[in-house]
């Protein structure tokens, strides 16, 4: 082993605590990056494989009714590879032991069993037999929510007719990764399910013999989706076509794409923060080490070691530390990524998980870490190579002492001698003080940005389910009904108050931008559901025109006063125009609003509604559910409490799980920063502290000088860290905005207190380690050294 390599080995052992702390910081950044990348690429690969194996559709069409004789003409449209006509129906279910309302969507299966497009993945059992009208297959999420097994029976009310059905298969479908009920914005696996039954049986139930009302198709490679959709719309317009749309506008696919986009953002933002902190620590540690080895550097140069050799020696020190962090982070990140991937696979109902990460990304991460680490220590290494031997043989000049600001103000008399030493040390070395405060601020900021998302989720819950939605139950009808129907509903036992509204599916157009959404007509003076702004204040709907959410306005590139072309997607093919009269902000979904009478007037209709919001007597809830379930034209029943439960079981669960791991790794960074700060301070002041012990200062007084300095730095760093966390969270909020939800910037006292507690806990742990080292301090040995 060469002399420099032997020196390197001894230094690494001597600095083992600090090396481990910095490696933990680097490993935290690498782990967050790999955890996010592994999930992103694994989910992307899993989704692509799932889509390909099950022939997930590229284009979807809903219509009123079209004859099967039209299918050959549709298959002949240029760009169509595979096409599957089918029948869709909505139903209400009756399950024994579950009294709350359940709605369902039924899809037909061809006589051959598997459809050519949107094939089913069979978990258990078999597909329904085309010769039997009572057999169905059920989606796995609904089966698990109700513990359904093969051969279980239940009742379904389809097209007003009640029939008993038997489950023969439990399946998954690429079309329903997200299963969202009509009129809702979130999945609800207990109260909404997807079922498949033979085409002949569903056609008989829906009076659709020889006809279809839904179409899914795959396109040929290179086909123009836009052109294909235009041709399909022309052919299907006479049959009540509501407008074909591509996979990009399909709800389930769009929401999953948003989730993948967020993982991608996490894989870039958090590692950048972690790497920045690691660079700072490396600069401090290597700079301190080089400053204490001035005479050793001089001797090495006197013995003929070149500047390049010395620079390479310290570069190897940095690379070893960075390599240790890289190895630790890689192992941890791959493990966490796989564990989270399994959770995501179960949540998104994928049959299996393709663990995927291109080796090129591992190489890129490794190179990035090593380059960042070297850049962090570059200044200190350059000083070592430029140090002249004659200058290095002399010790550094003593610090020029002067009266501090505290002394000039006369405040020194209020402090003990050890306390004055602390304050003078901080004042006379402002550069080191600034960097130490910055390190603690970054540690605190990372904890803040890792936990603010919990506050934001709770704010969304409060906003959506306490301020916006105040109904107990929402009723969706299969077609518009007269508003006077509400009077009949209020007379029903258990219903205290009813309020109607109308939701119309539309495609909004402005210039080259378009967006599929719905316009919700809200009556004047609505009590059960309102529109509120970001300050939680009610927003008055404009007398005429549209009120858009800010997210939708940005997507359409419109502002107040612009006119929109509105294509009504109810099968009529009607196109109208309306002016944007206002823009507001919401956190869930993408909505457009109008006054109810203005919406009906825009559509050329009378006083119609297709939704009813109800307040009910809890004691008579079952009676209300039963009464509404058996009513004709009732499409779905949505409970507000069920939507709240769904929020926590779906979005909040996955969102907060990722946040937990980020917070945990943020705590690792906090400990690394503070431990290094304390150890560096001990190493720099070892001789001074030993001298004080020789002069008669007690162990407690010496510890007070060292740890008190850290306490002052912490008291300065934590408030600065709150500002850093606020700035980082502000940037993260912009990147995490999706169609499903927008994260508001909400920072509560809980988050600030938690970040401060983690930092103080790390300080206490680090202080305990240093306290033990101070008790074992060899005074004679320390006084013999230059430190």
mmCIF file of N, CA and C in Angstrom, residues 227-351:
data_model
loop_
_atom_site.group_PDB
_atom_site.id
_atom_site.type_symbol
_atom_site.label_atom_id
_atom_site.label_comp_id
_atom_site.label_asym_id
_atom_site.label_seq_id
_atom_site.Cartn_x
_atom_site.Cartn_y
_atom_site.Cartn_z
ATOM 1 N N UNK A 227 -57.982 12.190 -37.249
ATOM 2 C CA UNK A 227 -58.731 11.942 -38.489
ATOM 3 C C UNK A 227 -59.715 10.805 -38.310
ATOM 4 N N UNK A 228 -59.270 9.752 -37.629
ATOM 5 C CA UNK A 228 -60.133 8.599 -37.402
ATOM 6 C C UNK A 228 -61.356 8.986 -36.583
ATOM 7 N N UNK A 229 -61.154 9.786 -35.532
ATOM 8 C CA UNK A 229 -62.263 10.217 -34.691
ATOM 9 C C UNK A 229 -63.263 11.037 -35.500
ATOM 10 N N UNK A 230 -62.769 11.898 -36.371
ATOM 11 C CA UNK A 230 -63.668 12.718 -37.203
ATOM 12 C C UNK A 230 -64.534 11.837 -38.090
ATOM 13 N N UNK A 231 -63.950 10.807 -38.695
ATOM 14 C CA UNK A 231 -64.727 9.909 -39.570
ATOM 15 C C UNK A 231 -65.751 9.102 -38.775
ATOM 16 N N UNK A 232 -65.352 8.650 -37.572
ATOM 17 C CA UNK A 232 -66.305 7.911 -36.741
ATOM 18 C C UNK A 232 -67.467 8.797 -36.317
ATOM 19 N N UNK A 233 -67.179 10.041 -35.979
ATOM 20 C CA UNK A 233 -68.248 10.956 -35.557
ATOM 21 C C UNK A 233 -69.257 11.177 -36.673
ATOM 22 N N UNK A 234 -68.778 11.279 -37.901
ATOM 23 C CA UNK A 234 -69.689 11.475 -39.041
ATOM 24 C C UNK A 234 -70.594 10.258 -39.207
ATOM 25 N N UNK A 235 -70.014 9.053 -39.101
ATOM 26 C CA UNK A 235 -70.790 7.839 -39.299
ATOM 27 C C UNK A 235 -71.802 7.605 -38.172
ATOM 28 N N UNK A 236 -71.430 7.981 -36.942
ATOM 29 C CA UNK A 236 -72.260 7.642 -35.783
ATOM 30 C C UNK A 236 -73.169 8.771 -35.328
ATOM 31 N N UNK A 237 -73.039 9.958 -35.920
ATOM 32 C CA UNK A 237 -73.886 11.074 -35.500
ATOM 33 C C UNK A 237 -75.379 10.771 -35.646
ATOM 34 N N UNK A 238 -75.831 10.095 -36.708
ATOM 35 C CA UNK A 238 -77.270 9.793 -36.811
ATOM 36 C C UNK A 238 -77.763 8.827 -35.733
ATOM 37 N N UNK A 239 -76.837 8.163 -35.066
ATOM 38 C CA UNK A 239 -77.229 7.164 -34.068
ATOM 39 C C UNK A 239 -76.986 7.654 -32.632
ATOM 40 N N UNK A 240 -76.924 8.964 -32.491
ATOM 41 C CA UNK A 240 -76.762 9.517 -31.147
ATOM 42 C C UNK A 240 -75.354 9.426 -30.603
ATOM 43 N N UNK A 241 -74.368 9.428 -31.487
ATOM 44 C CA UNK A 241 -72.977 9.384 -31.027
ATOM 45 C C UNK A 241 -72.637 10.617 -30.209
ATOM 46 N N UNK A 242 -72.009 10.411 -29.056
ATOM 47 C CA UNK A 242 -71.660 11.531 -28.188
ATOM 48 C C UNK A 242 -70.235 12.011 -28.415
ATOM 49 N N UNK A 243 -69.619 11.569 -29.479
ATOM 50 C CA UNK A 243 -68.282 12.034 -29.787
ATOM 51 C C UNK A 243 -67.222 11.027 -29.391
ATOM 52 N N UNK A 244 -66.511 10.507 -30.369
ATOM 53 C CA UNK A 244 -65.420 9.585 -30.070
ATOM 54 C C UNK A 244 -64.293 10.337 -29.375
ATOM 55 N N UNK A 245 -63.561 9.632 -28.544
ATOM 56 C CA UNK A 245 -62.427 10.258 -27.859
ATOM 57 C C UNK A 245 -61.290 9.254 -27.753
ATOM 58 N N UNK A 246 -60.081 9.787 -27.648
ATOM 59 C CA UNK A 246 -58.898 8.938 -27.643
ATOM 60 C C UNK A 246 -58.588 8.432 -26.237
ATOM 61 N N UNK A 247 -57.593 7.563 -26.182
ATOM 62 C CA UNK A 247 -57.161 7.017 -24.905
ATOM 63 C C UNK A 247 -56.718 8.124 -23.944
ATOM 64 N N UNK A 248 -56.136 9.184 -24.477
ATOM 65 C CA UNK A 248 -55.657 10.269 -23.618
ATOM 66 C C UNK A 248 -56.778 10.916 -22.820
ATOM 67 N N UNK A 249 -58.027 10.829 -23.310
ATOM 68 C CA UNK A 249 -59.164 11.426 -22.610
ATOM 69 C C UNK A 249 -59.949 10.406 -21.797
ATOM 70 N N UNK A 250 -59.495 9.160 -21.785
ATOM 71 C CA UNK A 250 -60.174 8.137 -21.013
ATOM 72 C C UNK A 250 -59.803 8.303 -19.536
ATOM 73 N N UNK A 251 -60.789 8.340 -18.649
ATOM 74 C CA UNK A 251 -60.579 8.720 -17.255
ATOM 75 C C UNK A 251 -59.490 7.895 -16.585
ATOM 76 N N UNK A 252 -59.611 6.590 -16.666
ATOM 77 C CA UNK A 252 -58.677 5.727 -15.954
ATOM 78 C C UNK A 252 -57.242 5.950 -16.419
ATOM 79 N N UNK A 253 -57.062 5.989 -17.726
ATOM 80 C CA UNK A 253 -55.715 6.186 -18.282
ATOM 81 C C UNK A 253 -55.174 7.562 -17.906
ATOM 82 N N UNK A 254 -56.011 8.569 -17.953
ATOM 83 C CA UNK A 254 -55.546 9.931 -17.671
ATOM 84 C C UNK A 254 -55.094 10.069 -16.224
ATOM 85 N N UNK A 255 -55.853 9.498 -15.299
ATOM 86 C CA UNK A 255 -55.487 9.608 -13.887
ATOM 87 C C UNK A 255 -54.200 8.856 -13.591
ATOM 88 N N UNK A 256 -54.024 7.686 -14.209
ATOM 89 C CA UNK A 256 -52.793 6.935 -14.006
ATOM 90 C C UNK A 256 -51.608 7.690 -14.597
ATOM 91 N N UNK A 257 -51.803 8.345 -15.736
ATOM 92 C CA UNK A 257 -50.736 9.142 -16.339
ATOM 93 C C UNK A 257 -50.334 10.296 -15.425
ATOM 94 N N UNK A 258 -51.311 10.914 -14.767
ATOM 95 C CA UNK A 258 -51.001 11.989 -13.820
ATOM 96 C C UNK A 258 -50.151 11.471 -12.664
ATOM 97 N N UNK A 259 -50.475 10.269 -12.185
ATOM 98 C CA UNK A 259 -49.710 9.690 -11.081
ATOM 99 C C UNK A 259 -48.259 9.445 -11.507
ATOM 100 N N UNK A 260 -48.069 8.961 -12.726
ATOM 101 C CA UNK A 260 -46.715 8.716 -13.222
ATOM 102 C C UNK A 260 -45.956 10.029 -13.388
ATOM 103 N N UNK A 261 -46.644 11.062 -13.814
ATOM 104 C CA UNK A 261 -45.988 12.365 -13.958
ATOM 105 C C UNK A 261 -45.512 12.884 -12.607
ATOM 106 N N UNK A 262 -46.293 12.670 -11.562
ATOM 107 C CA UNK A 262 -45.880 13.109 -10.239
ATOM 108 C C UNK A 262 -44.662 12.333 -9.746
ATOM 109 N N UNK A 263 -44.625 11.041 -10.038
ATOM 110 C CA UNK A 263 -43.443 10.262 -9.664
ATOM 111 C C UNK A 263 -42.200 10.787 -10.368
ATOM 112 N N UNK A 264 -42.372 11.210 -11.593
ATOM 113 C CA UNK A 264 -41.235 11.748 -12.339
ATOM 114 C C UNK A 264 -40.732 13.047 -11.715
ATOM 115 N N UNK A 265 -41.661 13.886 -11.274
ATOM 116 C CA UNK A 265 -41.267 15.140 -10.616
ATOM 117 C C UNK A 265 -40.522 14.841 -9.316
ATOM 118 N N UNK A 266 -41.049 13.881 -8.536
ATOM 119 C CA UNK A 266 -40.389 13.509 -7.288
ATOM 120 C C UNK A 266 -38.972 13.014 -7.537
ATOM 121 N N UNK A 267 -38.770 12.347 -8.662
ATOM 122 C CA UNK A 267 -37.459 11.772 -8.960
ATOM 123 C C UNK A 267 -36.437 12.825 -9.341
ATOM 124 N N UNK A 268 -36.863 14.044 -9.570
ATOM 125 C CA UNK A 268 -35.914 15.098 -9.947
ATOM 126 C C UNK A 268 -35.761 16.152 -8.854
ATOM 127 N N UNK A 269 -36.860 16.548 -8.218
ATOM 128 C CA UNK A 269 -36.787 17.652 -7.260
ATOM 129 C C UNK A 269 -36.096 17.251 -5.963
ATOM 130 N N UNK A 270 -36.550 16.155 -5.343
ATOM 131 C CA UNK A 270 -35.994 15.770 -4.060
ATOM 132 C C UNK A 270 -34.510 15.407 -4.134
ATOM 133 N N UNK A 271 -34.066 14.621 -5.099
ATOM 134 C CA UNK A 271 -32.624 14.340 -5.160
ATOM 135 C C UNK A 271 -31.791 15.601 -5.338
ATOM 136 N N UNK A 272 -32.296 16.582 -6.053
ATOM 137 C CA UNK A 272 -31.551 17.834 -6.225
ATOM 138 C C UNK A 272 -31.326 18.513 -4.879
ATOM 139 N N UNK A 273 -32.356 18.517 -4.030
ATOM 140 C CA UNK A 273 -32.219 19.108 -2.696
ATOM 141 C C UNK A 273 -31.200 18.322 -1.871
ATOM 142 N N UNK A 274 -31.326 16.997 -1.888
ATOM 143 C CA UNK A 274 -30.433 16.158 -1.094
ATOM 144 C C UNK A 274 -28.981 16.330 -1.554
ATOM 145 N N UNK A 275 -28.757 16.365 -2.872
ATOM 146 C CA UNK A 275 -27.399 16.496 -3.386
ATOM 147 C C UNK A 275 -26.801 17.850 -3.017
ATOM 148 N N UNK A 276 -27.614 18.873 -2.981
ATOM 149 C CA UNK A 276 -27.125 20.197 -2.607
ATOM 150 C C UNK A 276 -26.611 20.196 -1.170
ATOM 151 N N UNK A 277 -27.367 19.542 -0.281
ATOM 152 C CA UNK A 277 -26.927 19.454 1.111
ATOM 153 C C UNK A 277 -25.641 18.645 1.210
ATOM 154 N N UNK A 278 -25.545 17.552 0.464
ATOM 155 C CA UNK A 278 -24.340 16.727 0.499
ATOM 156 C C UNK A 278 -23.123 17.505 0.010
ATOM 157 N N UNK A 279 -23.286 18.304 -1.033
ATOM 158 C CA UNK A 279 -22.187 19.139 -1.520
ATOM 159 C C UNK A 279 -21.712 20.095 -0.436
ATOM 160 N N UNK A 280 -22.641 20.681 0.248
ATOM 161 C CA UNK A 280 -22.288 21.618 1.317
ATOM 162 C C UNK A 280 -21.481 20.910 2.409
ATOM 163 N N UNK A 281 -21.935 19.726 2.823
ATOM 164 C CA UNK A 281 -21.238 18.995 3.874
ATOM 165 C C UNK A 281 -19.837 18.574 3.439
ATOM 166 N N UNK A 282 -19.733 18.088 2.224
ATOM 167 C CA UNK A 282 -18.410 17.682 1.742
ATOM 168 C C UNK A 282 -17.452 18.856 1.708
ATOM 169 N N UNK A 283 -17.936 20.001 1.302
ATOM 170 C CA UNK A 283 -17.083 21.185 1.261
ATOM 171 C C UNK A 283 -16.568 21.534 2.652
ATOM 172 N N UNK A 284 -17.465 21.460 3.643
ATOM 173 C CA UNK A 284 -17.075 21.803 5.007
ATOM 174 C C UNK A 284 -16.093 20.779 5.570
ATOM 175 N N UNK A 285 -16.410 19.475 5.420
ATOM 176 C CA UNK A 285 -15.589 18.427 6.024
ATOM 177 C C UNK A 285 -14.203 18.390 5.391
ATOM 178 N N UNK A 286 -14.159 18.369 4.049
ATOM 179 C CA UNK A 286 -12.859 18.289 3.377
ATOM 180 C C UNK A 286 -12.063 19.569 3.597
ATOM 181 N N UNK A 287 -12.757 20.717 3.606
ATOM 182 C CA UNK A 287 -12.057 21.968 3.884
ATOM 183 C C UNK A 287 -11.452 21.981 5.262
ATOM 184 N N UNK A 288 -12.185 21.485 6.271
ATOM 185 C CA UNK A 288 -11.640 21.429 7.622
ATOM 186 C C UNK A 288 -10.448 20.483 7.708
ATOM 187 N N UNK A 289 -10.593 19.314 7.041
ATOM 188 C CA UNK A 289 -9.511 18.331 7.068
ATOM 189 C C UNK A 289 -8.230 18.904 6.468
ATOM 190 N N UNK A 290 -8.373 19.581 5.333
ATOM 191 C CA UNK A 290 -7.190 20.140 4.677
ATOM 192 C C UNK A 290 -6.575 21.247 5.509
ATOM 193 N N UNK A 291 -7.419 22.049 6.168
ATOM 194 C CA UNK A 291 -6.875 23.139 6.979
ATOM 195 C C UNK A 291 -6.087 22.614 8.167
ATOM 196 N N UNK A 292 -6.417 21.424 8.664
ATOM 197 C CA UNK A 292 -5.683 20.853 9.803
ATOM 198 C C UNK A 292 -4.476 20.043 9.362
ATOM 199 N N UNK A 293 -4.280 19.890 8.058
ATOM 200 C CA UNK A 293 -3.159 19.097 7.555
ATOM 201 C C UNK A 293 -2.189 19.940 6.742
ATOM 202 N N UNK A 294 -2.113 21.208 7.079
ATOM 203 C CA UNK A 294 -1.199 22.086 6.341
ATOM 204 C C UNK A 294 0.242 21.588 6.416
ATOM 205 N N UNK A 295 0.710 21.203 7.623
ATOM 206 C CA UNK A 295 2.091 20.760 7.743
ATOM 207 C C UNK A 295 2.313 19.434 7.030
ATOM 208 N N UNK A 296 1.295 18.557 7.044
ATOM 209 C CA UNK A 296 1.427 17.273 6.349
ATOM 210 C C UNK A 296 1.520 17.490 4.846
ATOM 211 N N UNK A 297 0.710 18.426 4.323
ATOM 212 C CA UNK A 297 0.773 18.733 2.889
ATOM 213 C C UNK A 297 2.145 19.279 2.533
ATOM 214 N N UNK A 298 2.696 20.135 3.429
ATOM 215 C CA UNK A 298 4.030 20.702 3.169
ATOM 216 C C UNK A 298 5.092 19.609 3.127
ATOM 217 N N UNK A 299 5.025 18.653 4.062
ATOM 218 C CA UNK A 299 6.003 17.559 4.090
ATOM 219 C C UNK A 299 5.880 16.707 2.833
ATOM 220 N N UNK A 300 4.632 16.415 2.446
ATOM 221 C CA UNK A 300 4.436 15.613 1.242
ATOM 222 C C UNK A 300 5.033 16.294 0.013
ATOM 223 N N UNK A 301 4.807 17.597 -0.102
ATOM 224 C CA UNK A 301 5.370 18.326 -1.249
ATOM 225 C C UNK A 301 6.884 18.376 -1.157
ATOM 226 N N UNK A 302 7.426 18.505 0.083
ATOM 227 C CA UNK A 302 8.886 18.527 0.243
ATOM 228 C C UNK A 302 9.506 17.193 -0.155
ATOM 229 N N UNK A 303 8.772 16.100 0.025
ATOM 230 C CA UNK A 303 9.271 14.788 -0.361
ATOM 231 C C UNK A 303 9.015 14.472 -1.833
ATOM 232 N N UNK A 304 8.507 15.442 -2.568
ATOM 233 C CA UNK A 304 8.404 15.271 -4.008
ATOM 234 C C UNK A 304 7.032 14.948 -4.543
ATOM 235 N N UNK A 305 6.011 14.882 -3.701
ATOM 236 C CA UNK A 305 4.652 14.642 -4.205
ATOM 237 C C UNK A 305 4.163 15.887 -4.935
ATOM 238 N N UNK A 306 3.666 15.670 -6.121
ATOM 239 C CA UNK A 306 3.211 16.797 -6.939
ATOM 240 C C UNK A 306 1.853 17.301 -6.490
ATOM 241 N N UNK A 307 1.525 18.499 -6.993
ATOM 242 C CA UNK A 307 0.189 19.045 -6.718
ATOM 243 C C UNK A 307 -0.897 18.102 -7.210
ATOM 244 N N UNK A 308 -0.650 17.484 -8.367
ATOM 245 C CA UNK A 308 -1.642 16.562 -8.933
ATOM 246 C C UNK A 308 -1.839 15.354 -8.025
ATOM 247 N N UNK A 309 -0.727 14.809 -7.459
ATOM 248 C CA UNK A 309 -0.838 13.642 -6.588
ATOM 249 C C UNK A 309 -1.623 13.973 -5.323
ATOM 250 N N UNK A 310 -1.319 15.157 -4.759
ATOM 251 C CA UNK A 310 -2.043 15.556 -3.541
ATOM 252 C C UNK A 310 -3.519 15.815 -3.851
ATOM 253 N N UNK A 311 -3.771 16.487 -4.970
ATOM 254 C CA UNK A 311 -5.161 16.710 -5.365
ATOM 255 C C UNK A 311 -5.903 15.405 -5.589
ATOM 256 N N UNK A 312 -5.228 14.429 -6.193
ATOM 257 C CA UNK A 312 -5.844 13.126 -6.439
ATOM 258 C C UNK A 312 -6.101 12.395 -5.120
ATOM 259 N N UNK A 313 -5.198 12.569 -4.161
ATOM 260 C CA UNK A 313 -5.375 11.937 -2.854
ATOM 261 C C UNK A 313 -6.674 12.412 -2.193
ATOM 262 N N UNK A 314 -6.869 13.712 -2.166
ATOM 263 C CA UNK A 314 -8.085 14.232 -1.534
ATOM 264 C C UNK A 314 -9.324 13.972 -2.393
ATOM 265 N N UNK A 315 -9.129 13.895 -3.700
ATOM 266 C CA UNK A 315 -10.248 13.522 -4.569
ATOM 267 C C UNK A 315 -10.708 12.102 -4.258
ATOM 268 N N UNK A 316 -9.735 11.187 -4.013
ATOM 269 C CA UNK A 316 -10.101 9.813 -3.662
ATOM 270 C C UNK A 316 -10.865 9.764 -2.342
ATOM 271 N N UNK A 317 -10.465 10.628 -1.406
ATOM 272 C CA UNK A 317 -11.207 10.695 -0.144
ATOM 273 C C UNK A 317 -12.674 11.037 -0.400
ATOM 274 N N UNK A 318 -12.888 12.036 -1.240
ATOM 275 C CA UNK A 318 -14.253 12.449 -1.570
ATOM 276 C C UNK A 318 -14.990 11.333 -2.306
ATOM 277 N N UNK A 319 -14.304 10.671 -3.250
ATOM 278 C CA UNK A 319 -14.955 9.627 -4.035
ATOM 279 C C UNK A 319 -15.338 8.430 -3.168
ATOM 280 N N UNK A 320 -14.497 8.111 -2.177
ATOM 281 C CA UNK A 320 -14.828 6.994 -1.286
ATOM 282 C C UNK A 320 -16.090 7.321 -0.483
ATOM 283 N N UNK A 321 -16.151 8.546 0.052
ATOM 284 C CA UNK A 321 -17.341 8.949 0.807
ATOM 285 C C UNK A 321 -18.578 8.928 -0.094
ATOM 286 N N UNK A 322 -18.443 9.507 -1.288
ATOM 287 C CA UNK A 322 -19.567 9.535 -2.224
ATOM 288 C C UNK A 322 -19.943 8.125 -2.662
ATOM 289 N N UNK A 323 -18.928 7.274 -2.884
ATOM 290 C CA UNK A 323 -19.207 5.897 -3.291
ATOM 291 C C UNK A 323 -19.953 5.126 -2.225
ATOM 292 N N UNK A 324 -19.580 5.364 -0.949
ATOM 293 C CA UNK A 324 -20.301 4.698 0.141
ATOM 294 C C UNK A 324 -21.763 5.139 0.160
ATOM 295 N N UNK A 325 -21.987 6.454 0.002
ATOM 296 C CA UNK A 325 -23.358 6.945 -0.044
ATOM 297 C C UNK A 325 -24.121 6.411 -1.253
ATOM 298 N N UNK A 326 -23.438 6.320 -2.386
ATOM 299 C CA UNK A 326 -24.061 5.803 -3.599
ATOM 300 C C UNK A 326 -24.482 4.358 -3.421
ATOM 301 N N UNK A 327 -23.598 3.551 -2.837
ATOM 302 C CA UNK A 327 -23.922 2.142 -2.611
ATOM 303 C C UNK A 327 -25.090 2.005 -1.645
ATOM 304 N N UNK A 328 -25.027 2.738 -0.535
ATOM 305 C CA UNK A 328 -26.102 2.681 0.452
ATOM 306 C C UNK A 328 -27.425 3.137 -0.153
ATOM 307 N N UNK A 329 -27.397 4.243 -0.899
ATOM 308 C CA UNK A 329 -28.619 4.766 -1.507
ATOM 309 C C UNK A 329 -29.176 3.855 -2.573
ATOM 310 N N UNK A 330 -28.282 3.195 -3.340
ATOM 311 C CA UNK A 330 -28.746 2.303 -4.405
ATOM 312 C C UNK A 330 -29.484 1.107 -3.825
ATOM 313 N N UNK A 331 -28.892 0.490 -2.811
ATOM 314 C CA UNK A 331 -29.539 -0.672 -2.185
ATOM 315 C C UNK A 331 -30.876 -0.275 -1.559
ATOM 316 N N UNK A 332 -30.865 0.839 -0.811
ATOM 317 C CA UNK A 332 -32.093 1.294 -0.150
ATOM 318 C C UNK A 332 -33.150 1.711 -1.171
ATOM 319 N N UNK A 333 -32.729 2.456 -2.194
ATOM 320 C CA UNK A 333 -33.672 2.940 -3.191
ATOM 321 C C UNK A 333 -34.320 1.820 -3.974
ATOM 322 N N UNK A 334 -33.533 0.807 -4.354
ATOM 323 C CA UNK A 334 -34.105 -0.319 -5.096
ATOM 324 C C UNK A 334 -35.080 -1.099 -4.224
ATOM 325 N N UNK A 335 -34.723 -1.255 -2.938
ATOM 326 C CA UNK A 335 -35.624 -1.982 -2.033
ATOM 327 C C UNK A 335 -36.920 -1.209 -1.820
ATOM 328 N N UNK A 336 -36.807 0.085 -1.538
ATOM 329 C CA UNK A 336 -38.003 0.902 -1.340
ATOM 330 C C UNK A 336 -38.826 0.980 -2.620
ATOM 331 N N UNK A 337 -38.132 1.110 -3.762
ATOM 332 C CA UNK A 337 -38.847 1.192 -5.023
ATOM 333 C C UNK A 337 -39.655 -0.049 -5.302
ATOM 334 N N UNK A 338 -39.059 -1.191 -5.009
ATOM 335 C CA UNK A 338 -39.795 -2.441 -5.239
ATOM 336 C C UNK A 338 -40.972 -2.573 -4.273
ATOM 337 N N UNK A 339 -40.745 -2.187 -2.993
ATOM 338 C CA UNK A 339 -41.825 -2.278 -2.011
ATOM 339 C C UNK A 339 -42.979 -1.357 -2.387
ATOM 340 N N UNK A 340 -42.670 -0.121 -2.786
ATOM 341 C CA UNK A 340 -43.725 0.798 -3.207
ATOM 342 C C UNK A 340 -44.389 0.319 -4.488
ATOM 343 N N UNK A 341 -43.583 -0.267 -5.384
ATOM 344 C CA UNK A 341 -44.144 -0.782 -6.627
ATOM 345 C C UNK A 341 -45.181 -1.857 -6.386
ATOM 346 N N UNK A 342 -44.920 -2.734 -5.404
ATOM 347 C CA UNK A 342 -45.898 -3.772 -5.054
ATOM 348 C C UNK A 342 -47.184 -3.140 -4.546
ATOM 349 N N UNK A 343 -47.038 -2.081 -3.734
ATOM 350 C CA UNK A 343 -48.221 -1.385 -3.227
ATOM 351 C C UNK A 343 -49.007 -0.748 -4.367
ATOM 352 N N UNK A 344 -48.295 -0.083 -5.291
ATOM 353 C CA UNK A 344 -48.965 0.533 -6.426
ATOM 354 C C UNK A 344 -49.621 -0.527 -7.314
ATOM 355 N N UNK A 345 -48.963 -1.663 -7.482
ATOM 356 C CA UNK A 345 -49.544 -2.715 -8.321
ATOM 357 C C UNK A 345 -50.877 -3.181 -7.747
ATOM 358 N N UNK A 346 -50.919 -3.340 -6.437
ATOM 359 C CA UNK A 346 -52.174 -3.772 -5.808
ATOM 360 C C UNK A 346 -53.233 -2.687 -5.917
ATOM 361 N N UNK A 347 -52.815 -1.451 -5.767
ATOM 362 C CA UNK A 347 -53.773 -0.357 -5.824
ATOM 363 C C UNK A 347 -54.360 -0.211 -7.226
ATOM 364 N N UNK A 348 -53.501 -0.348 -8.252
ATOM 365 C CA UNK A 348 -53.959 -0.177 -9.626
ATOM 366 C C UNK A 348 -54.411 -1.478 -10.281
ATOM 367 N N UNK A 349 -54.431 -2.564 -9.503
ATOM 368 C CA UNK A 349 -55.002 -3.823 -9.964
ATOM 369 C C UNK A 349 -54.251 -4.419 -11.147
ATOM 370 N N UNK A 350 -52.941 -4.185 -11.237
ATOM 371 C CA UNK A 350 -52.164 -4.818 -12.293
ATOM 372 C C UNK A 350 -51.962 -6.295 -11.952
ATOM 373 N N UNK A 351 -52.026 -7.190 -12.945
ATOM 374 C CA UNK A 351 -51.816 -8.619 -12.666
ATOM 375 C C UNK A 351 -50.437 -8.914 -12.088
#
